Each structure stands twice: as C-alpha cells, then as structure tokens.
Coordinates of C-alpha atoms in Angstrom, one line a residue:
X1 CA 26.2 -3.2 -23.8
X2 CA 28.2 0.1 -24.3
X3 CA 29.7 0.6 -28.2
X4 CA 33.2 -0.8 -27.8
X5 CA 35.8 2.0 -28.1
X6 CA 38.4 2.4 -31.1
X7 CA 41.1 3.5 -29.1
X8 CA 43.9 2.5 -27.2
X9 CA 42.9 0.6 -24.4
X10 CA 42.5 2.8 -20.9
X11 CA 43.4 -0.5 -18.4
X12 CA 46.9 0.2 -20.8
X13 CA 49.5 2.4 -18.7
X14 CA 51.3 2.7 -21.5
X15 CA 48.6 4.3 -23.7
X16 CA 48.2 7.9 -24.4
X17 CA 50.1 10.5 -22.1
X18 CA 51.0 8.8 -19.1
X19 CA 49.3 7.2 -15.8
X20 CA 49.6 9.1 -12.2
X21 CA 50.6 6.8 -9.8
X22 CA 49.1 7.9 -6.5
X23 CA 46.4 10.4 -5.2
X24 CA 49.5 12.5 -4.4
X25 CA 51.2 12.6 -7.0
X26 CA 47.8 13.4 -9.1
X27 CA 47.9 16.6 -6.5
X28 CA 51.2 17.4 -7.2
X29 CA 50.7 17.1 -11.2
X30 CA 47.6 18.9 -11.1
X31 CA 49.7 22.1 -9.6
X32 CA 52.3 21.8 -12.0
X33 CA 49.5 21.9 -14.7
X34 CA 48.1 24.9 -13.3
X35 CA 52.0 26.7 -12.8
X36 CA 52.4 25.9 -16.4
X37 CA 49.3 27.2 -17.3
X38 CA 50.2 30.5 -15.8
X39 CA 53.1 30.8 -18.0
X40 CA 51.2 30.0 -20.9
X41 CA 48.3 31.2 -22.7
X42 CA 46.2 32.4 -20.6
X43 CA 43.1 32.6 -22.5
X44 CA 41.5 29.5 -21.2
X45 CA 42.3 29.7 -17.8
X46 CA 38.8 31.4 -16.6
X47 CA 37.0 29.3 -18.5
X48 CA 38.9 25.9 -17.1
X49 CA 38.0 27.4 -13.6
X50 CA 34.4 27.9 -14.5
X51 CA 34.3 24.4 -15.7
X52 CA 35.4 23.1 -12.9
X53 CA 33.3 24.8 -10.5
X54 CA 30.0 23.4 -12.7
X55 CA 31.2 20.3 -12.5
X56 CA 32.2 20.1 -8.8
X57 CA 29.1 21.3 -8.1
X58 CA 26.9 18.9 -9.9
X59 CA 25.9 15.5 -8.3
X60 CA 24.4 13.6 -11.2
X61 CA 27.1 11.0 -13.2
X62 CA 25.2 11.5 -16.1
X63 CA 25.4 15.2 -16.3
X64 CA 29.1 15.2 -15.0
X65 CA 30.1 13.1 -17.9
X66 CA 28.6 14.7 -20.4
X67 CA 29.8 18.2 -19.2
X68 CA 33.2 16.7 -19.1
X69 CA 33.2 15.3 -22.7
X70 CA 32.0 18.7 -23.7
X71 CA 34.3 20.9 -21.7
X72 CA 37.7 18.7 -22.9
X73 CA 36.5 19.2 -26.5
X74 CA 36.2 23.2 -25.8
X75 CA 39.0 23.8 -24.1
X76 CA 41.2 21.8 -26.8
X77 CA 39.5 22.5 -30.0
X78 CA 39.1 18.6 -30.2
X79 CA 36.5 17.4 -33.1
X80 CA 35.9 14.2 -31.1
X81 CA 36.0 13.9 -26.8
X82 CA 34.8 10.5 -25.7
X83 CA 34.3 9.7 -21.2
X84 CA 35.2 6.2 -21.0
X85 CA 33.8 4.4 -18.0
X86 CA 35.1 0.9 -17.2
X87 CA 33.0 -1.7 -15.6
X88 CA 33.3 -2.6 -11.7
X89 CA 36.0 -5.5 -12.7
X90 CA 38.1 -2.8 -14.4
X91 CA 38.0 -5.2 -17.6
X92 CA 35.8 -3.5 -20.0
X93 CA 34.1 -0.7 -20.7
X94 CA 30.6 0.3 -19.1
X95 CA 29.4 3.3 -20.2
X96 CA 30.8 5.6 -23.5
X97 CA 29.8 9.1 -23.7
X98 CA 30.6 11.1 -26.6
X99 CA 30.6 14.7 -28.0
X100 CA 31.6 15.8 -31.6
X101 CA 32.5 13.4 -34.9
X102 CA 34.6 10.8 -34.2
X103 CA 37.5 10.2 -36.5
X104 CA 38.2 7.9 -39.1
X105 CA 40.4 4.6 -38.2
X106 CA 43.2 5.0 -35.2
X107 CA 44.6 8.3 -34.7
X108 CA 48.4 8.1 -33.8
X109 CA 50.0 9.3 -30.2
X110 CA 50.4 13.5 -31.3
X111 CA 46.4 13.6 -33.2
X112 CA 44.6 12.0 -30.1
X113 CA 45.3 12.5 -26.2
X114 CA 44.4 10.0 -23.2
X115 CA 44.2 11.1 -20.1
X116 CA 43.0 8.8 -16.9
X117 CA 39.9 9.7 -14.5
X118 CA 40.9 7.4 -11.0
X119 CA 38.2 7.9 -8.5
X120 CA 39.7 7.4 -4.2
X121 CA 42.8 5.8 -6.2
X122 CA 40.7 3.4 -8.2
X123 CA 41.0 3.5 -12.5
X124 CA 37.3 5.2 -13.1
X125 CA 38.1 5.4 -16.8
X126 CA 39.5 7.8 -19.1
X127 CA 39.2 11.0 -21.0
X128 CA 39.9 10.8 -24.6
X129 CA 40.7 13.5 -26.9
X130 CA 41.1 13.3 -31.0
X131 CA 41.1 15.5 -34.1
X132 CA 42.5 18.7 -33.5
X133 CA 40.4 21.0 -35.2
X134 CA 43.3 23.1 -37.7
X135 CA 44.7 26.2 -36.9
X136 CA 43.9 25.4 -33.0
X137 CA 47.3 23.7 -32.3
X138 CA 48.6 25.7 -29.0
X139 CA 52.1 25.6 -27.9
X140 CA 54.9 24.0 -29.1
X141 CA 52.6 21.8 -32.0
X142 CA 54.6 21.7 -35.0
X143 CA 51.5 21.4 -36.9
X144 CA 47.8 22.1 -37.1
X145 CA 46.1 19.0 -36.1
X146 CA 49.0 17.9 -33.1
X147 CA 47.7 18.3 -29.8
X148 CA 50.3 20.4 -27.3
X149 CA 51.5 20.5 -24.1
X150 CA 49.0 22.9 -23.1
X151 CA 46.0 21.1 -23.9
X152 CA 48.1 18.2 -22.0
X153 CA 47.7 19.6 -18.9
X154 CA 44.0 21.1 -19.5
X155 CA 43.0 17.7 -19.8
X156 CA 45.1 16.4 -16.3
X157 CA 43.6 19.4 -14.8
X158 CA 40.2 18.7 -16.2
X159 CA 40.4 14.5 -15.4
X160 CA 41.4 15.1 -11.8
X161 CA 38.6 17.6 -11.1
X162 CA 36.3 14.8 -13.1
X163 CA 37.9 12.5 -10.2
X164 CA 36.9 14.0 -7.2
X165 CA 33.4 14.8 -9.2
X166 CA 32.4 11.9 -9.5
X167 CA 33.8 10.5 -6.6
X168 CA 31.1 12.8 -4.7
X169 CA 28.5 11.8 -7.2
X170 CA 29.3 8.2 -6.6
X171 CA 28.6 8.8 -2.6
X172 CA 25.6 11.1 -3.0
X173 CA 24.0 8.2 -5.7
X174 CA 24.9 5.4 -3.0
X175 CA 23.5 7.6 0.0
X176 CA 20.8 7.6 -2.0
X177 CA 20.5 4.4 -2.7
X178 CA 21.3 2.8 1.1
X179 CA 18.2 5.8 1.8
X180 CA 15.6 3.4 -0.5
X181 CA 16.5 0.2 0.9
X182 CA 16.4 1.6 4.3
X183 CA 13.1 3.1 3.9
X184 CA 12.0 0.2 2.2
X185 CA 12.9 -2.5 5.0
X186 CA 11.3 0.1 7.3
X187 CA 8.1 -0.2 5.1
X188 CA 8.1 -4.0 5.3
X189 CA 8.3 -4.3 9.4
X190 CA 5.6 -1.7 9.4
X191 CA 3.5 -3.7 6.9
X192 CA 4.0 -7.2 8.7
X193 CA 3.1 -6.0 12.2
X194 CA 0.1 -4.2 11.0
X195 CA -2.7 -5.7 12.4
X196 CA -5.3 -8.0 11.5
X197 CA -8.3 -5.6 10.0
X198 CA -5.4 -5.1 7.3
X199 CA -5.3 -8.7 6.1
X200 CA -1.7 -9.1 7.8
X201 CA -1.7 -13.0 7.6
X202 CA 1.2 -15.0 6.6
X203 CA 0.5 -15.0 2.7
X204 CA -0.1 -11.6 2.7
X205 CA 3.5 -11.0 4.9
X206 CA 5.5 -13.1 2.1
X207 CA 3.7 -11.0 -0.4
X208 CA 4.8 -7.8 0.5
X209 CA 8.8 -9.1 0.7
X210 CA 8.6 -10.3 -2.5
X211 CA 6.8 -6.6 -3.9
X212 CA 9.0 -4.7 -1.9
X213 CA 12.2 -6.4 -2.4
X214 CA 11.4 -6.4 -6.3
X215 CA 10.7 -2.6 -6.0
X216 CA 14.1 -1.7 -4.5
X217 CA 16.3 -3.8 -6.7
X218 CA 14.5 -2.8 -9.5
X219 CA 14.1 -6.5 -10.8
X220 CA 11.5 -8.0 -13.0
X221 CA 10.9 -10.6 -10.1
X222 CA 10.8 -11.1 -6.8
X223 CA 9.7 -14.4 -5.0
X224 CA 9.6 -16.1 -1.8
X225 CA 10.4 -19.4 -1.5
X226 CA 10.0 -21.8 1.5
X227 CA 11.7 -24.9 2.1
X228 CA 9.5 -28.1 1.7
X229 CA 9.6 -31.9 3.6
X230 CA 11.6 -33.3 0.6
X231 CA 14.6 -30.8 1.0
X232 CA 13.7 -28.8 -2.5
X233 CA 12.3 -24.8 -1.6
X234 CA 8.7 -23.8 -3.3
X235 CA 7.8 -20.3 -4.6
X236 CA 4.9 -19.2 -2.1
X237 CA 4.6 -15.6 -2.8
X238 CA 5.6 -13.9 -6.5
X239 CA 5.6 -10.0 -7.6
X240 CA 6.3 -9.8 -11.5
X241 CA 6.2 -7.3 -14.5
X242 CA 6.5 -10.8 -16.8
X243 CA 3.8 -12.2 -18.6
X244 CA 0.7 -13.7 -16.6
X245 CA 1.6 -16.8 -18.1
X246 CA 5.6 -16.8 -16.4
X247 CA 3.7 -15.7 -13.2
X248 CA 1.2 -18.9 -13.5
X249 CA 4.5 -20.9 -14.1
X250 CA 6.4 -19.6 -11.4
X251 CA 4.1 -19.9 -8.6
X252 CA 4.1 -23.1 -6.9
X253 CA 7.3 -24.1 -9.0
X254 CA 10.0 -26.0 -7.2
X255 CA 13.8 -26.0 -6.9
X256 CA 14.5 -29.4 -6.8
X257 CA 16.6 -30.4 -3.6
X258 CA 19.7 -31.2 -5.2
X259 CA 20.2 -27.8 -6.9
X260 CA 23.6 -26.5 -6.4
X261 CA 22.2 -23.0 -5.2
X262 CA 20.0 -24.8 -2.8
X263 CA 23.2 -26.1 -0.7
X264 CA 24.3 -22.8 -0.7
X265 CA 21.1 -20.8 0.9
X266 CA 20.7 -23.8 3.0
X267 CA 24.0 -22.6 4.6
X268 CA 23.1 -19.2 5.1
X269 CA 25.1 -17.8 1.9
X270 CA 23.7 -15.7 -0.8
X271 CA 23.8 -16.4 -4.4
X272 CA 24.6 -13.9 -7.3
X273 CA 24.6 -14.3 -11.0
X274 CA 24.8 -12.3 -13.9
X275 CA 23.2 -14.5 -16.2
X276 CA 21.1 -17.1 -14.3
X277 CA 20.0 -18.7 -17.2
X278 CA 23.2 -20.4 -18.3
X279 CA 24.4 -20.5 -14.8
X280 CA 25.3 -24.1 -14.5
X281 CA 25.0 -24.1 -10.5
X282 CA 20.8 -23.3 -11.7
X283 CA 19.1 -26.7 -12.8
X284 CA 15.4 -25.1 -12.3
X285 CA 13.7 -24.4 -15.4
X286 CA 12.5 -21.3 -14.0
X287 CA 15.8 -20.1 -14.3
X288 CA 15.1 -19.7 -18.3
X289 CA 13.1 -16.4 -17.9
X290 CA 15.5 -14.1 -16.0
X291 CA 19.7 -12.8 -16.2
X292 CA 20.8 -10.8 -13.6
X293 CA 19.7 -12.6 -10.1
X294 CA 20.5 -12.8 -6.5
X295 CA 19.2 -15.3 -4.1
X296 CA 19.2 -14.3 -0.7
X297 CA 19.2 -16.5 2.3
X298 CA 15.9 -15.2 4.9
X299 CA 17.7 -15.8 7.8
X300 CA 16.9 -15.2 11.7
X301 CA 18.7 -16.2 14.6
X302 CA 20.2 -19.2 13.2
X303 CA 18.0 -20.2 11.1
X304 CA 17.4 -20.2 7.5
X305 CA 13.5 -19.7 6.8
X306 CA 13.6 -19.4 3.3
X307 CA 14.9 -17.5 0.3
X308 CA 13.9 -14.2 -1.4
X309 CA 14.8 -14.1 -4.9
X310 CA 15.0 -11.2 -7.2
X311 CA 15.6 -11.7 -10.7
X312 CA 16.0 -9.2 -13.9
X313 CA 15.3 -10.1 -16.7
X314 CA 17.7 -11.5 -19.8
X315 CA 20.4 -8.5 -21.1
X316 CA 19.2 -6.7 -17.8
X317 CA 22.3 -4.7 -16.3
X318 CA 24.1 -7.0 -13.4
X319 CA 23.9 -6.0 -9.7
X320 CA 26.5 -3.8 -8.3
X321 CA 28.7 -4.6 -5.2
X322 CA 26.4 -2.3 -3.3
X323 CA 23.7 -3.7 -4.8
X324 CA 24.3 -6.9 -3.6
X325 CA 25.1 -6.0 -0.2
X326 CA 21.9 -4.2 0.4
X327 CA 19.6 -7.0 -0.7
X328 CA 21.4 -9.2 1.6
X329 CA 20.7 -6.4 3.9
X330 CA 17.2 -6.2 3.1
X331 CA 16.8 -9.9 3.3
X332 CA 18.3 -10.3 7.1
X333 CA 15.6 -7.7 7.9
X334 CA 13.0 -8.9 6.5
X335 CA 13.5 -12.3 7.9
X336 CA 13.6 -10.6 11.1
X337 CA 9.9 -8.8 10.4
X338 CA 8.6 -12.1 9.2
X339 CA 9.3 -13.8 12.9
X340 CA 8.6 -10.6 14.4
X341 CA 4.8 -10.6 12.5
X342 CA 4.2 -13.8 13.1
X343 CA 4.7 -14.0 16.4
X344 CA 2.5 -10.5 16.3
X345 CA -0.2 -12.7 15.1
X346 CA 0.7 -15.6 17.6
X347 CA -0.2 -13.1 20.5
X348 CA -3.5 -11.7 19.1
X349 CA -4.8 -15.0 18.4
X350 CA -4.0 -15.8 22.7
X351 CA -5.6 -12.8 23.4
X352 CA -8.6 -13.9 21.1
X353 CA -8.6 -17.5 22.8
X354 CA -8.3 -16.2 26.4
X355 CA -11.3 -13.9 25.9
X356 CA -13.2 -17.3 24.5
X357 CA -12.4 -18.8 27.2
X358 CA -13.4 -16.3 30.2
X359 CA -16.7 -16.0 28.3
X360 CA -17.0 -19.6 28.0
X361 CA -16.6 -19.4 31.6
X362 CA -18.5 -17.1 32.7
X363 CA -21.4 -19.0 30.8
X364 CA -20.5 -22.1 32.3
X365 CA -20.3 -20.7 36.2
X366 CA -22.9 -17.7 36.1
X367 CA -25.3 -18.4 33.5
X368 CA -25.7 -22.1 33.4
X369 CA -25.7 -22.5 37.4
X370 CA -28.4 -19.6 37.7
X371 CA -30.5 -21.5 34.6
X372 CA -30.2 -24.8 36.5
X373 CA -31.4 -23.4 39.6
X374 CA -34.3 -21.7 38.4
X375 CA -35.2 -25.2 36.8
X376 CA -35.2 -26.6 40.4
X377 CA -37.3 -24.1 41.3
X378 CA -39.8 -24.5 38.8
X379 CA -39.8 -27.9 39.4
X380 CA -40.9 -28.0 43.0
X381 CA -43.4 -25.4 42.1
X382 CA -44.6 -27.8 39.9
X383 CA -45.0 -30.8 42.5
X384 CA -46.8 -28.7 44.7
X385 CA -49.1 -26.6 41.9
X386 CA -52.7 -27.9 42.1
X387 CA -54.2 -27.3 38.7
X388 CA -53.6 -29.1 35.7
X389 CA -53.1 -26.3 33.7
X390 CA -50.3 -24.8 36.1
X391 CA -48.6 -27.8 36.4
X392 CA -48.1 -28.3 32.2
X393 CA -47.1 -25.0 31.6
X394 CA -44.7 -25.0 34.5
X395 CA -43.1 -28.6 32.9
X396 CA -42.6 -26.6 29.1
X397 CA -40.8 -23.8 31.0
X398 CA -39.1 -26.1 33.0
X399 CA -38.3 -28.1 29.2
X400 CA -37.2 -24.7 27.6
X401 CA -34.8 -24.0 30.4
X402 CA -33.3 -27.3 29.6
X403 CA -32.9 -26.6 25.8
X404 CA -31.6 -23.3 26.8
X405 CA -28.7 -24.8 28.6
X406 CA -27.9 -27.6 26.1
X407 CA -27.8 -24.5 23.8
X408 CA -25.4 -22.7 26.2
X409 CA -23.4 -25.6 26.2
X410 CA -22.9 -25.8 22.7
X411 CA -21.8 -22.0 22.5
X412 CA -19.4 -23.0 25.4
X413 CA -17.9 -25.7 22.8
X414 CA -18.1 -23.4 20.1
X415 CA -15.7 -20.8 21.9
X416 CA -13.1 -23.4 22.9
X417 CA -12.7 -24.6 19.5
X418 CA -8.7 -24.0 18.9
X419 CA -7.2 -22.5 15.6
X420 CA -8.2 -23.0 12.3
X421 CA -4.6 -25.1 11.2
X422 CA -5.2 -27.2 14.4
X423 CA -6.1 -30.7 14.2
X424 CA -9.9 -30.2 14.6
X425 CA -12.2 -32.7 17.2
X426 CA -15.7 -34.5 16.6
X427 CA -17.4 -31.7 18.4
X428 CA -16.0 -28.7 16.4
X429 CA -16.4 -30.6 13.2
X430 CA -19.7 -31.4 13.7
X431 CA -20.4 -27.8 14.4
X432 CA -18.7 -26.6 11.1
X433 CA -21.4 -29.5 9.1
X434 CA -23.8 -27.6 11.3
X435 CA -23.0 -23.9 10.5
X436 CA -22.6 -25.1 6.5
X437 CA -26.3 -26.0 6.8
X438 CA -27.2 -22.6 7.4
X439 CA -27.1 -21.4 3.7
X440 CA -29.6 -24.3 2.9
X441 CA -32.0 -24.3 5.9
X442 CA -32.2 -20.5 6.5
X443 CA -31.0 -21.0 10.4
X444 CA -28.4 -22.5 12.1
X445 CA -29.2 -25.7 13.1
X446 CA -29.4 -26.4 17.2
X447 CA -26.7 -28.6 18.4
X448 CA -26.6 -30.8 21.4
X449 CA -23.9 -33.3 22.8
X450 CA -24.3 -35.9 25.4
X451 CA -21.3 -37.2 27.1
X452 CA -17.7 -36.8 26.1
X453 CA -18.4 -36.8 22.3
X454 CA -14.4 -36.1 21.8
X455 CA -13.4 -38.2 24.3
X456 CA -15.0 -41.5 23.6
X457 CA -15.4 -41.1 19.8
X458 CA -12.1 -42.5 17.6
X459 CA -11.3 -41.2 14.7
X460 CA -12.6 -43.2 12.1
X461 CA -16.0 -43.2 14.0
X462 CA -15.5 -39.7 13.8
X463 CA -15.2 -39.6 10.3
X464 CA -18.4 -41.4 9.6
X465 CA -20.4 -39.4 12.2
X466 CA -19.5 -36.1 11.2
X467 CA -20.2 -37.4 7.6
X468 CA -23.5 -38.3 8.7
X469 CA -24.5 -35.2 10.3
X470 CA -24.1 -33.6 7.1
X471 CA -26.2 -36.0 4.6
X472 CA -28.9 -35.9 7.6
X473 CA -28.5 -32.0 7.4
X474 CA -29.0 -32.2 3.6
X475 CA -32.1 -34.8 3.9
X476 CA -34.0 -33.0 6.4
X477 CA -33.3 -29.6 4.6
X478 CA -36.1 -31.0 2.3
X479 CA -38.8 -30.5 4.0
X480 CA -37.8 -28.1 7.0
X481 CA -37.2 -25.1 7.6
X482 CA -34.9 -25.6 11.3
X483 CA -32.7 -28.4 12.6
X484 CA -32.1 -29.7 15.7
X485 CA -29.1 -32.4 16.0
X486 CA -28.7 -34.6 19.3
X487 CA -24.9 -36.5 19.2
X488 CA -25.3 -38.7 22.4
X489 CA -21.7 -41.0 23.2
X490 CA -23.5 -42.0 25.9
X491 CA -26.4 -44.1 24.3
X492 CA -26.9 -47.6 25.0
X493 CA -27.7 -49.7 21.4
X494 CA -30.1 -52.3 20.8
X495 CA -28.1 -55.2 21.7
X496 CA -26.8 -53.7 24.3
X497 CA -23.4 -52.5 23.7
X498 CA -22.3 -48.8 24.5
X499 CA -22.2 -46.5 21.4
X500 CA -23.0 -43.1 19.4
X501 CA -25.9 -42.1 18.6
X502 CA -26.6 -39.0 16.0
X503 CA -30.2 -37.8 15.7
X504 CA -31.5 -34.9 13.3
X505 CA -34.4 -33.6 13.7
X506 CA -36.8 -31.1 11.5
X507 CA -38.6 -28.1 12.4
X508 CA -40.9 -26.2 10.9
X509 CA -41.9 -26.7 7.4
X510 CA -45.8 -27.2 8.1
X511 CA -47.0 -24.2 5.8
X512 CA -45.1 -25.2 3.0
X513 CA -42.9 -22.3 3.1
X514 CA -39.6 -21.8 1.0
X515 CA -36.0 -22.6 3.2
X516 CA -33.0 -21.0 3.0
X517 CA -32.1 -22.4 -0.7
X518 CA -35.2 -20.8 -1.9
X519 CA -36.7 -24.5 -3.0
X520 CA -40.3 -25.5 -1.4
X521 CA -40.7 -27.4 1.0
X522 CA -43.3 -30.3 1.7
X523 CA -46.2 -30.1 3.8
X524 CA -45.2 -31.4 7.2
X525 CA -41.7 -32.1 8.6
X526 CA -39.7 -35.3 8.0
X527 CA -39.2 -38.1 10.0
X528 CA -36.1 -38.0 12.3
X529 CA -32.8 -39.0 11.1
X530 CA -31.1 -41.6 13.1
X531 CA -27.5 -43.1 12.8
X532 CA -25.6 -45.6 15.4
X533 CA -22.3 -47.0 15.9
X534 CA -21.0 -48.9 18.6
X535 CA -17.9 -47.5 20.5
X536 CA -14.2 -48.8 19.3
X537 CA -13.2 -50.3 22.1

C-alpha cells in the first residue's frame, strides 16, 4: 500500500485552489493561465514550455510522474511536490510520488497549493505543492513562504499538460497490454493444434492454459479446473511460483459443489476478488494461499467446460478493470482452442483407425485369400506326391501356411482394436497380457483365436480368461524362451457342454538358455497350460 498522504484530501473540491468542472473549461483555464503568464514574469515561461514538451513526449507513468513532481517543485521554488494518484474507485490513494522534504504537520491554504490532474474527465489525482522556499514568493505574496498567483497558474498549466500525458500513457500501457494477451491467446491455439510428435494431448492442452494464462496476468497461479460427476470442479492442470508443497496440495484439490463461486461459473459468469482468502463466497481451503483472484468461466458455444483460475498471491496488487476484461477474454479463447484441439486430435486418431483398417483389409482380402490358396495347392500336390519324403515336407509347409494365417489374423485383430479410453474386448485384452509378456520371455508371444472370442465370451468369463492368460504367460516364462497361446470359444468340454478353452504353450528353452528377464531357464520346455470354462448361457 501507498504511504497515506498528510494533506487535504484530493476527492475534496473544496481543498486547495479550486476544481475545473469540465474538459472545457480546463481548456479555457489553461489559456487564461498562459495570458496571465504573459503579463507576468516571464522568466519561467521557456522553461514551463520545455517541461511540457518532455513530458508530452514521454509514455512511461512512472517517468511522467516523477518529472511532474520535479518540474512543479522547480518552477515554484516548492521544498516539497508530492503526485497523488487515486485508486480505480476514486477512494484512496494508489500511488504517492514525491520530490524534496516534506514539511512538518499541515501546512495552511497560502504555504501549500493543490491543484487536480483529471485524465478524459475522470479525477486522476492531484498535484501538491508545499514550503515555499524564502525569498521565492512571486507576485502578489505578502510574504516569503506564500505561494502566488503565479505559481497558481504554473501548476494549472502544468496539471493539465500532466492530464493529457498520462492520458496517452494510460492508452499506450493498455495497447500494450491488450498486445500480450493477444499474442498470448494466439500462442495457446497454436500450441493446442500442434500435432501429436509434440505431445499435444489433452493434459498437456490444459497445461499450457494454465502457464500461459498465469504468464499474462502475472499471477502466482494459474489452474484448470474441470467439473466432476458430483457437481464440485477439480484442479487438473496447475502452473505455480509457490512452494512445491502448495503445488502438491493444489493438484487434484476440489471445490466442493456447494461453493458459492461454483454457482456462478456454472452460469457462465466470472468471478473477481481482491482478497480471496477472506472472501466469504470462497469455502475451499485452497483459497488460504492466494489474494487477488479471478475465476473465469472456459466457455464454448454454450457450454461451460471448466474454469481457469489465476490467483496472486496475499498483499499482491488487485486486477484492474482491463485486467479483468482480458482474462475473461483470454478464457473465451482458450475454451474455443481447447474444443478446437481436441477435435484436432479426434480427426488424427480417424485417420489413424481408417489406415488400420484398409490394412487390416487388405490382409484379410489379398494376403490371407492368396495364403489359403496356395495351401490348397500344396495339398493336392500332396495327395498326388509319390514319395514319402515329398509328401511330409509338403504337409509342414502346408502346417506353416496355416500358422501363418492364424498369425495374420491376429494382426488383423490387433489393428481393429479401438482407442485406448474405449471399453476394451477379450481379444484386445488378451493381446495387451500377451505383449506385457514380452519383457519376460524375450518375444512376443504368438496368439491365436478360434471362433468369436468377443462374441461369445461375457464379461466375467472374460475377466478370468484374460487373468489366466497372464499367470500361464508367467508359468511358462520359466522354462521357455517363446509362447504360443490358442483361445478357442469354440471348444467342446469334457462333459459335453460348449465352452472356452485357453491353451499356452512353450517354445524353446532346450539349451538352457537365459529369457528375456535374464533368469535361466530349465532344460526342456514345460508342459502346456490349459484352462476351461463353460459358456454363460
């Protein structure tokens, strides 16, 4: 917080020497200032002009205020000359730059002068002027130490140039400003639709909101937060400069449904606070850590999708009007990119599938058919071969084209499995057991299905069969070196009722050689594992 100021108050239009009405009539002053300037000394004329020009010129508040502090404290031999900046509520003072001593206790109305800065018609703040350094009274002042009615009108000359300064500072700084957040949503759409070989999923989308909104606001936080079953909204996706130990609390933390602020950015409306810790509307305890914060609705066509929060933190300064209306800005766009990216992803991943599935049929149409037929072939050459010899080798070829195509047939499965989040069958869960294998046995096990495995097979015959697969996996890993894993929902049991039947095989092994886990394994391979279950009916 600013120093509080001991002088009059500047909101007061009855303090110091008087309060223009209008933008015209702080024209019309002005010229009577100059006009009775001119009749006047004339001493610090040029260097009133040069003043004015330096700080016309310059687009930095900082620097303006300072220069005008300065400059009223030259031009009227003033000990003490003090910029007071009010906040945006006009209630209290936001900023107080000084120059020179100030003076003891409450100067009366003729030892200190007030002059107001209004900026497009709005109260900006005031200049104020005390101590009259002695022997620089000018005028009519009766004594040394009075300010005159010269350095009256200096210092209406001087606030109304300090006007339209800042004024044009104030537009340059917000140009500025709308400049960042523009860029910045512009950043955000380009990192969402970026493709995959850049890790674009959705994590990483909500991650780069919540780092970019954070950046631009220039908050300690920035989360995303997603609404859950139960009504309440979770944090999914954090960017801090707190502690590790506020981030590990803040991730995954919940606003509880009945939250106050919750009702509101389920509506579509944002929420500001300037202390969000004592905000009573906040009944999170994540709302502990942070002051200034503004909750803003992600919102596309219609629908709210979530909420991007960015929090400063405690004794932070607030969020200005603009401030507020960019993030809310920002957060429309970036609820935009978020639909935009994922439906982005949506259409690579149908690209991905479609190419499965023309490879899957092409297998199925060219390659199979053409394996099949050659296994005809080889057959009849077989009947009709006359030695014994020819006749064998013709049935293993005849053997290996059929493993082939069992082999194709499980790649064909293996392409048409669907997405990762989608509710996986028998078959493609059977062939994730089979793939885990692979780190243990040193190859991928074969895999072969008879019949409609996902047809026939419920789901809690499911469960134990893929279960199965992978202790048999584990077992024959022991002692071989390959796998081979028949799942047949065609087989007939041993009393006679249609069922499942799950057979594991080992291969290799014989030498004693080490597997895939680096163990060794036992002379010979193991016996097959076999499991059965009768179909639900």
């Amino acid at each position: 917080m600013p120093p509080a100021s001991p002088f009059p108050d500047p909101t007061d239009p009855h303090a110091g020497a008087g309060v223009e009405g209008s933008a015209a009539e702080l024209a019309e002053q002005t010229a009577q200032s100059l006009r009775h300037l001119a009749g006047g000394p004339l001493s610090r004329l040029p260097q009133l002009l040069e003043a004015m020009v330096a700080i016309g010129s310059d687009l930095d508040v900082h620097r303006v205020l300072h220069r005008i502090a300065e400059t009223a404290a030259s031009l009227t031999g003033a000990r003490y000359a003090a910029v007071e900046v009010l906040d945006e509520d006009g209630d209290g003072l936001r900023d107080l730059i000084t120059h020179g001593s100030p003076p003891e206790g409450r100067p009366s109305a003729p030892f200190a002068l007030r002059v107001p800065i209004k900026v497009q018609g709005e109260l900006f703040g005031s200049v104020f002027l005390a101590g009259k350094a002695d022997g620089a009274a000018a005028g009519s002042a009766a004594r040394a130490g009075r300010f005159g009615e010269v350095d009256l009108q200096l210092l209406r000359v001087l606030a109304t140039e300090a006007g339209i300064a800042m004024g044009n500072a104030r537009m340059h700084a917000a140009a500025r400003q709308r400049r960042r957040w523009i860029d910045g949503a512009a950043s955000v759409t380009t990192a969402l639709l970026a493709g995959p070989e850049t890790g674009s999923t959705t994590e990483h989308a909500l991650t780069v909101v919540a780092e970019k909104g954070r950046e631009l606001a220039e908050a300690a936080t920035g989360a995303v937060l997603l609404p859950q079953p139960d009504g309440a909204m979770e944090v999914v996706a954090i960017s801090t400069e707190l502690p590790e130990s506020v981030r590990a609390e803040a991730y995954g933390g919940t606003i509880p449904p009945e939250s106050p602020v919750l009702h509101r950015i389920h509506a579509g409306q944002a929420v500001f606070s300037d202390d969000f810790a004592a905000d009573p509307r906040s009944i999170s305890p994540l709302s502990r850590h942070y002051g200034p914060t503004m909750l803003l609705p992600l919102r596309s066509g219609g629908r709210v999708l979530g909420a991007l929060a960015l929090c400063r933190a405690s004794g932070g300064p607030r969020f200005t009007q603009l401030e507020r209306t960019l993030g809310t800005q920002f957060a429309s766009q970036a609820a935009l990119a978020l639909v935009l990216a994922d439906r982005h992803r949506d259409r690579e991943r149908l690209a991905v599938y479609e190419d499965r599935d023309r490879i899957a049929r092409d297998l199925h149409d060219l390659v199979i058919q053409r394996l099949f037929a050659t296994g005809m072939l080889l057959e009849s050459a077989q009947r009709t071969a006359v030695l014994p010899e020819v006749k064998e080798g013709v049935g293993q070829a005849v053997d290996e084209l059929d493993a082939t195509i069992q082999e194709i047939r499980t790649a064909i499965i293996a392409l048409q499995q669907g997405p990762p989040e989608a509710p996986a069958g028998p078959r493609t869960r059977i062939l994730r057991e089979a793939g885990a294998a692979t780190a243990v046995l040193g190859t991928r096990p074969s895999v072969q299905f008879v019949g409609p495995v996902d047809a026939r097979v419920g789901a809690e015959c499911a469960r134990e069969l893929v279960a199965a697969v992978g202790r048999a996996l584990a077992e024959v890993a022991r002692t071989a070196t390959s796998a081979r894993v028949v799942v047949d929902a065609t087989a007939t049991l041993a009393d006679g009722r249609e069922g499942v039947r799950m057979t594991v095989t080992g291969e290799g092994g014989e030498d004693g050689d080490g597997g895939g886990d680096g163990q060794e394994r036992a002379n010979g391979p193991a016996a097959p594992v076999v499991w059965e279950r009768p179909l639900q009916p």
